[in-house]
Backbone as a printed PyTorch tensor [residue, N CA C, xyz], in Angstrom:
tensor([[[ 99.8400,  84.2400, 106.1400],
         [100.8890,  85.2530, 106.0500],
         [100.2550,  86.6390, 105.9330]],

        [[101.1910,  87.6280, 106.4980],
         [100.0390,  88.7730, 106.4170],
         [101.3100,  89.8060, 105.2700]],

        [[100.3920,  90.4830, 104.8660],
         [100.6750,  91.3210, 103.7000],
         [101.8870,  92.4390, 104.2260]],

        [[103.1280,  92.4950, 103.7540],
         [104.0240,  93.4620, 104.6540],
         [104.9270,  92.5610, 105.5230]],

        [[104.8860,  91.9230, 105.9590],
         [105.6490,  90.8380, 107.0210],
         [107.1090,  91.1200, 106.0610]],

        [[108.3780,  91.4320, 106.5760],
         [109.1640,  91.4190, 106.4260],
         [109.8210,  92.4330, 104.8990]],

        [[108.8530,  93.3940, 104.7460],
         [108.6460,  93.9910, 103.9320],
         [109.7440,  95.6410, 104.4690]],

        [[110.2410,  96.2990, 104.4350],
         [110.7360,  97.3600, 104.6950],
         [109.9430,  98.6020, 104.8580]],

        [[109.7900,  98.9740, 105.4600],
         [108.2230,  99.8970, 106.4260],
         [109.0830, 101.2270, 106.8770]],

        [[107.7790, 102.6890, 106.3540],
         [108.5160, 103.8320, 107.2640],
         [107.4280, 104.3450, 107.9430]],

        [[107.3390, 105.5270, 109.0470],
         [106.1090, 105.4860, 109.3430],
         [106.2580, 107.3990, 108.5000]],

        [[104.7360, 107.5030, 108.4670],
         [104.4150, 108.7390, 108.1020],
         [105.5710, 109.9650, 108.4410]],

        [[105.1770, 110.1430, 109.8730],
         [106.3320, 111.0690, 110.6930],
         [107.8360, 111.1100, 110.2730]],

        [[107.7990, 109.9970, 109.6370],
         [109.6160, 109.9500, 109.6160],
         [110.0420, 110.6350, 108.1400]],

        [[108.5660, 110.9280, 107.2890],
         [109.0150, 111.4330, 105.9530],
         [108.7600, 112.8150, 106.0010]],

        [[109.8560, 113.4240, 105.2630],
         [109.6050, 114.2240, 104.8810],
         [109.2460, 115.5220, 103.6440]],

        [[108.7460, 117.0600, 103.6220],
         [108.0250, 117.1900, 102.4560],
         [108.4440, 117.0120, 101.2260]],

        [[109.9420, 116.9310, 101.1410],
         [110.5950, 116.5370,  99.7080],
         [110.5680, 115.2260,  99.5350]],

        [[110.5290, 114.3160, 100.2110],
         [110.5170, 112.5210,  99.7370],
         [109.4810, 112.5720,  98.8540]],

        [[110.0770, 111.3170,  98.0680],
         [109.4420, 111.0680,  96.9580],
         [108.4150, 109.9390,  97.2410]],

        [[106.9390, 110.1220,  96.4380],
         [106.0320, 109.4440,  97.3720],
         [105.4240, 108.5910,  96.0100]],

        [[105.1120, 107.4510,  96.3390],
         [104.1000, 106.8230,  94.6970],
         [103.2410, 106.1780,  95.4820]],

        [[102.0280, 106.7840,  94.7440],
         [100.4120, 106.0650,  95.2360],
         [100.0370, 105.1510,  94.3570]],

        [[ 99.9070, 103.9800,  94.6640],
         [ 99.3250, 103.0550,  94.1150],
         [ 98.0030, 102.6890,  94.2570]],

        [[ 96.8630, 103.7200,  94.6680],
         [ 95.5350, 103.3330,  94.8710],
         [ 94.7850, 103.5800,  93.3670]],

        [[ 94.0260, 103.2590,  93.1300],
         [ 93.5790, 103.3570,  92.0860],
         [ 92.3600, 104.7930,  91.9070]],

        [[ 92.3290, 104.4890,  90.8490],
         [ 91.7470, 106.3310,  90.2780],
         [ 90.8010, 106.9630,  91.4720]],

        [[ 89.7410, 106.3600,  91.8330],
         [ 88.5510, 106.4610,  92.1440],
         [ 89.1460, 106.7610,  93.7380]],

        [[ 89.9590, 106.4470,  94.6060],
         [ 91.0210, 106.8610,  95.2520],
         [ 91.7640, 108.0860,  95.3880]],

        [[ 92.1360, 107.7680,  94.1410],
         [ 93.1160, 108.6040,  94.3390],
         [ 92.3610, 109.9590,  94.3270]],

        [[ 91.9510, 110.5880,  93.3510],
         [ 90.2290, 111.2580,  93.0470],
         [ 90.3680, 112.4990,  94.1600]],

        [[ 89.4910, 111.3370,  95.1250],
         [ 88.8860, 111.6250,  96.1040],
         [ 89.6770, 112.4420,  97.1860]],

        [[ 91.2380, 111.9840,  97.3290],
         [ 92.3010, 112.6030,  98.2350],
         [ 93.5640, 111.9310,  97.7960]],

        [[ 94.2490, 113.0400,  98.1580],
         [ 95.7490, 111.8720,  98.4110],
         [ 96.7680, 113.0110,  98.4900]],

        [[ 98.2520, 113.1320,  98.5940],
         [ 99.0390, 113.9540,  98.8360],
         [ 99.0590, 114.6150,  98.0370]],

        [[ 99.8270, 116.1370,  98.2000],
         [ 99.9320, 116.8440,  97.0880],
         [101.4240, 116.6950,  96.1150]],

        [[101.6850, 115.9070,  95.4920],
         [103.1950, 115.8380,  94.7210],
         [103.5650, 114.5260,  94.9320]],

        [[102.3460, 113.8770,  95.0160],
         [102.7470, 112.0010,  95.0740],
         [102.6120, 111.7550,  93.7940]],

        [[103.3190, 110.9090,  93.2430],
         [102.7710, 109.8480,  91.7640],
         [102.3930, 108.9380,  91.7430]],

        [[101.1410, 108.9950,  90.6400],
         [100.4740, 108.1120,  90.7440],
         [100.1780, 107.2000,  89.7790]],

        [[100.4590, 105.8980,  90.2010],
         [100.2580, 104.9000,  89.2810],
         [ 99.4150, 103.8430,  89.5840]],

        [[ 98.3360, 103.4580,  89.4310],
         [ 97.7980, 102.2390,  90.3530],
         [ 98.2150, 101.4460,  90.3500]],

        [[ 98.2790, 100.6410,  91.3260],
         [ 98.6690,  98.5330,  91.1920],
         [ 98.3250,  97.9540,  90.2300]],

        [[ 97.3140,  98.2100,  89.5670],
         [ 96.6070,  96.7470,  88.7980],
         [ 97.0630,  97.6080,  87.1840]],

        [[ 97.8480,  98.7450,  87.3470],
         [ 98.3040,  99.5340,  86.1410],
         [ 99.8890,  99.3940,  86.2900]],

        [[100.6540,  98.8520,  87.1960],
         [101.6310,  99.2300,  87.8310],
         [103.4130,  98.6600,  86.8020]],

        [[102.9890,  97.1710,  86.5330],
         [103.9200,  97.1240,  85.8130],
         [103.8210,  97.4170,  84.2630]],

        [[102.8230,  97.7260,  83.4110],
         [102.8530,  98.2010,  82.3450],
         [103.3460,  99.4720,  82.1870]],

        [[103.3460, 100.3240,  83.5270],
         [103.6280, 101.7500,  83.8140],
         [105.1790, 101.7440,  84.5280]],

        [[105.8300, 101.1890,  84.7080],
         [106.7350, 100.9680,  85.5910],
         [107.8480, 101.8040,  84.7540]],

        [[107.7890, 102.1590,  83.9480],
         [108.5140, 103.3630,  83.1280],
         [108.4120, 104.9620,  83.6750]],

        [[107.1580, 105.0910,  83.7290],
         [106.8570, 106.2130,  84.5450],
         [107.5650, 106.6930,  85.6880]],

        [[107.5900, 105.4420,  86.4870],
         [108.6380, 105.3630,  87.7100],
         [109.4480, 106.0370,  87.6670]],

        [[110.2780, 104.3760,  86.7920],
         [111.7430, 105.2100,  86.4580],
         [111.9880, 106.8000,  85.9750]],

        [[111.1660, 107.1190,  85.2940],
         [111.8160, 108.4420,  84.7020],
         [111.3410, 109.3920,  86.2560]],

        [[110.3550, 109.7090,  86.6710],
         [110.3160, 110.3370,  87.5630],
         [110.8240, 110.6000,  89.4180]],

        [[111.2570, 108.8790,  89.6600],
         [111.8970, 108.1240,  91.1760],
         [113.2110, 109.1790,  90.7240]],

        [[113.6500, 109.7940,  91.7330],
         [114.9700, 110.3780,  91.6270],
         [115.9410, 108.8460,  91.8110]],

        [[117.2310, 109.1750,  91.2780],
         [117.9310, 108.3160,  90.5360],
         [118.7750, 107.7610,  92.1090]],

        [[118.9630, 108.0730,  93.2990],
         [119.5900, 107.8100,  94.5410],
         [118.8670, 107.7750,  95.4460]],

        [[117.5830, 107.9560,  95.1230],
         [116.6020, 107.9970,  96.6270],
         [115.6230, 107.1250,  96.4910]],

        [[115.1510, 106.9650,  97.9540],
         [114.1270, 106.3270,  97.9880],
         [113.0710, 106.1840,  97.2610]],

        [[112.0270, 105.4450,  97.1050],
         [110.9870, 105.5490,  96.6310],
         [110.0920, 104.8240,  97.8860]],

        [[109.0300, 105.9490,  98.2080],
         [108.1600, 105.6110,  99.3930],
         [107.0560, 105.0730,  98.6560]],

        [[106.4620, 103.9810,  98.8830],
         [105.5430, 103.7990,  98.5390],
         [103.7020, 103.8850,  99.6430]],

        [[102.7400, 103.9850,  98.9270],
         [101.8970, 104.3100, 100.0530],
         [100.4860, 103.8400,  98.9940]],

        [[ 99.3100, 103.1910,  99.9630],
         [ 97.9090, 103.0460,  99.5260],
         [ 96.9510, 103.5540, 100.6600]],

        [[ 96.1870, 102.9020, 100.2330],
         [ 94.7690, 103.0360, 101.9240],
         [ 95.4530, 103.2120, 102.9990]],

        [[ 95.9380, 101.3430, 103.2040],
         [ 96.2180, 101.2490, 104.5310],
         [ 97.1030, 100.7170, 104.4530]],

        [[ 98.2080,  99.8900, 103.1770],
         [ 99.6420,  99.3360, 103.3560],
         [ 99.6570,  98.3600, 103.2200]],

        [[ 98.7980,  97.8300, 102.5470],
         [ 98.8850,  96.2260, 101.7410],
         [ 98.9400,  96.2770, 100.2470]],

        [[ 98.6880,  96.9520,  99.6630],
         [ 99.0020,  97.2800,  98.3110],
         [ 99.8120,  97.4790,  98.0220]],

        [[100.6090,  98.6700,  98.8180],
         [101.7600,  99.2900,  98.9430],
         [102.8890,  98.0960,  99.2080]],

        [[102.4660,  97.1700, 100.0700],
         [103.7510,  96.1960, 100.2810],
         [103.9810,  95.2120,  99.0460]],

        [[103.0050,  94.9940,  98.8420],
         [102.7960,  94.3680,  97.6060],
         [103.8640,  95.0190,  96.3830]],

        [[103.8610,  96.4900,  96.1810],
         [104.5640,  97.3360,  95.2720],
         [105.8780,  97.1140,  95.5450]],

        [[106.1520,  97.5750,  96.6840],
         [107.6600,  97.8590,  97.5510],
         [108.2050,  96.2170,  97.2120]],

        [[107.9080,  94.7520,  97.5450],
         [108.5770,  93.9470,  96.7770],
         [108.7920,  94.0320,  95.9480]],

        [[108.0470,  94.3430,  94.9080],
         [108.2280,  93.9910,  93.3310],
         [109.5630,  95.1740,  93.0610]],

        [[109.2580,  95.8610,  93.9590],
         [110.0510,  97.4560,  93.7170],
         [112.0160,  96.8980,  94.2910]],

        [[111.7930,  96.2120,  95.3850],
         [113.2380,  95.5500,  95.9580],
         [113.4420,  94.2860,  95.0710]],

        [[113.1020,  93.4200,  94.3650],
         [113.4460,  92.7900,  93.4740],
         [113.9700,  93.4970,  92.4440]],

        [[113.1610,  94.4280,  91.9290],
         [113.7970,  95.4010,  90.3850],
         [115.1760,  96.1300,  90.8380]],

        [[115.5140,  96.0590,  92.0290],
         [116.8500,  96.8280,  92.8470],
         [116.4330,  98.2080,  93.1580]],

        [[115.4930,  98.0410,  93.5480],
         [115.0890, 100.0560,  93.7370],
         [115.1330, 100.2150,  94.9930]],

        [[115.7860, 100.7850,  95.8270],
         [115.5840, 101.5680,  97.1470],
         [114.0490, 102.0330,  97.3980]],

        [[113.1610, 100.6360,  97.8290],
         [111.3780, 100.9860,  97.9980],
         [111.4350, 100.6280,  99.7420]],

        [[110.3330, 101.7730, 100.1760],
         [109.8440, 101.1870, 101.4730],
         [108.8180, 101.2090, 101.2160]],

        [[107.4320, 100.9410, 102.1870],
         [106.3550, 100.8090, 102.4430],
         [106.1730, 101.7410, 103.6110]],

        [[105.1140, 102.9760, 103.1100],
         [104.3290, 103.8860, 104.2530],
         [103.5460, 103.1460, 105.2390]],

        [[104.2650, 102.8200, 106.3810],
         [103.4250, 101.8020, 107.7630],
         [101.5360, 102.5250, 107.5690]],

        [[101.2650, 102.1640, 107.5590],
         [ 99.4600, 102.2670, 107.4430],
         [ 98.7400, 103.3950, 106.8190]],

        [[ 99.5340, 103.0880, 105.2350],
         [ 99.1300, 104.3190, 104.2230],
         [ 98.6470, 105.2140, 104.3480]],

        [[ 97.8230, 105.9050, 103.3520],
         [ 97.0940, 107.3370, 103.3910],
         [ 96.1310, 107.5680, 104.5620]],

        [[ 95.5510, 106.4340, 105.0990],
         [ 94.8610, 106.6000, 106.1710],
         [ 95.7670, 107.1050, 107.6100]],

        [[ 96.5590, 106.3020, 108.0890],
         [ 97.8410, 107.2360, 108.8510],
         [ 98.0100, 108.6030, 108.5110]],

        [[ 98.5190, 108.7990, 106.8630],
         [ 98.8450, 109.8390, 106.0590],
         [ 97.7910, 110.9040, 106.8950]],

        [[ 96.5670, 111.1160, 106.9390],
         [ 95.7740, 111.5340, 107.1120],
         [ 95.3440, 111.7320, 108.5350]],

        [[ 95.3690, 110.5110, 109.3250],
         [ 95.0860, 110.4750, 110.4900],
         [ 96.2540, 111.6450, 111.6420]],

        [[ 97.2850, 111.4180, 110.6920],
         [ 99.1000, 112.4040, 111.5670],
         [ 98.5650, 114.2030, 111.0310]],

        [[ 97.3850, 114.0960, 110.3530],
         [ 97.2860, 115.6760, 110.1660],
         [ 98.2370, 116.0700, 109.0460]],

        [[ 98.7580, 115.3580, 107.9370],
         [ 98.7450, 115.5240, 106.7380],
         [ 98.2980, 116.4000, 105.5730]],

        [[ 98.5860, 117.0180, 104.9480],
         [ 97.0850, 117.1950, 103.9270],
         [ 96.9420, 116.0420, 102.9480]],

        [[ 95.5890, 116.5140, 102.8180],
         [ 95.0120, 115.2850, 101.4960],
         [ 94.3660, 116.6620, 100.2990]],

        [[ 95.0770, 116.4480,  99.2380],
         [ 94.1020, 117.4120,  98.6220],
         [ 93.3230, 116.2030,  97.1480]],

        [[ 92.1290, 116.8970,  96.7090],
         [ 91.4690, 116.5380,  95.6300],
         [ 92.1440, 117.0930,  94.3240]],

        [[ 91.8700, 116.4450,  92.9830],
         [ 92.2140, 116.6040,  92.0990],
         [ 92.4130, 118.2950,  91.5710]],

        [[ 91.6560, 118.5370,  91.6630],
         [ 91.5890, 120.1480,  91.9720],
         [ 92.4110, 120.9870,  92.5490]],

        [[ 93.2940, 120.2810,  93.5120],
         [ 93.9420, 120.8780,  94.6620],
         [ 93.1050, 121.3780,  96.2420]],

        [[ 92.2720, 121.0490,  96.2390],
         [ 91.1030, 121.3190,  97.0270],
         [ 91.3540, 120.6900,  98.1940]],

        [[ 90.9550, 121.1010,  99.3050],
         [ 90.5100, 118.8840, 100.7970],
         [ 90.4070, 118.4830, 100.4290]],

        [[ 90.8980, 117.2810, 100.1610],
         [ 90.0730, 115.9260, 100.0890],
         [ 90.1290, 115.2980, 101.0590]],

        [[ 89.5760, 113.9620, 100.9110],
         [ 89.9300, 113.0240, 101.6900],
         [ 90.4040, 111.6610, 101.5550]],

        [[ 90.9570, 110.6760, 102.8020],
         [ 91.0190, 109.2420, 102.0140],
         [ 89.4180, 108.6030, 102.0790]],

        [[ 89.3560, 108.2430, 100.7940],
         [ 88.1640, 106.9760, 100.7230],
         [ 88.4750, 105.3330, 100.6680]]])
């Protein structure tokens, strides 16, 4: 079975700069690049944190979810459509993110990149 199969998928292009975005890559990741005004929670931090969510997921909208490349992320986005949350999955995460001419900034606010 592959990771995402029947999972609810958007592609990069179709979002836009106000959607609400949650990165689930982990620190060392995230670090390095990632959007500017995504939240971030890692996977392997994800349901102890799942409060965070809630208070910050606007209360009628989506919640996009996004990693590397969109197996993490699908992974999230179930757990996220079981809890009843309006979750998709970013079709081929931050790397897409990046590849569509995106920005990625560093912790700093700086370039970054995906690692």
């Amino acid at each position: 079975m592959v990771f995402g199969s029947g999972v609810p998928t958007v592609a990069v292009d179709e979002l836009k700069e106000a959607d609400f975005l949650l990165d689930v890559r982990e620190d060392d990741e995230w670090q390095a690049g990632h959007a500017a005004g995504a939240l971030h929670i890692p996977m392997s931090e994800f349901v102890a944190r799942y409060g965070e969510l809630t208070e910050a997921a606007p209360q009628d909208g989506r919640v996009n979810v996004i990693c590397r490349s969109g197996g993490r992320s699908a992974q999230v986005t179930m757990y996220l459509a079981q809890q009843g949350v309006d979750a998709v999955n970013v079709d081929g995460g931050m790397q897409a993110w990046e590849a569509a001419g995106r920005a990625v900034v560093d912790d700093n606010g700086q370039p970054g990149a995906v690692a």
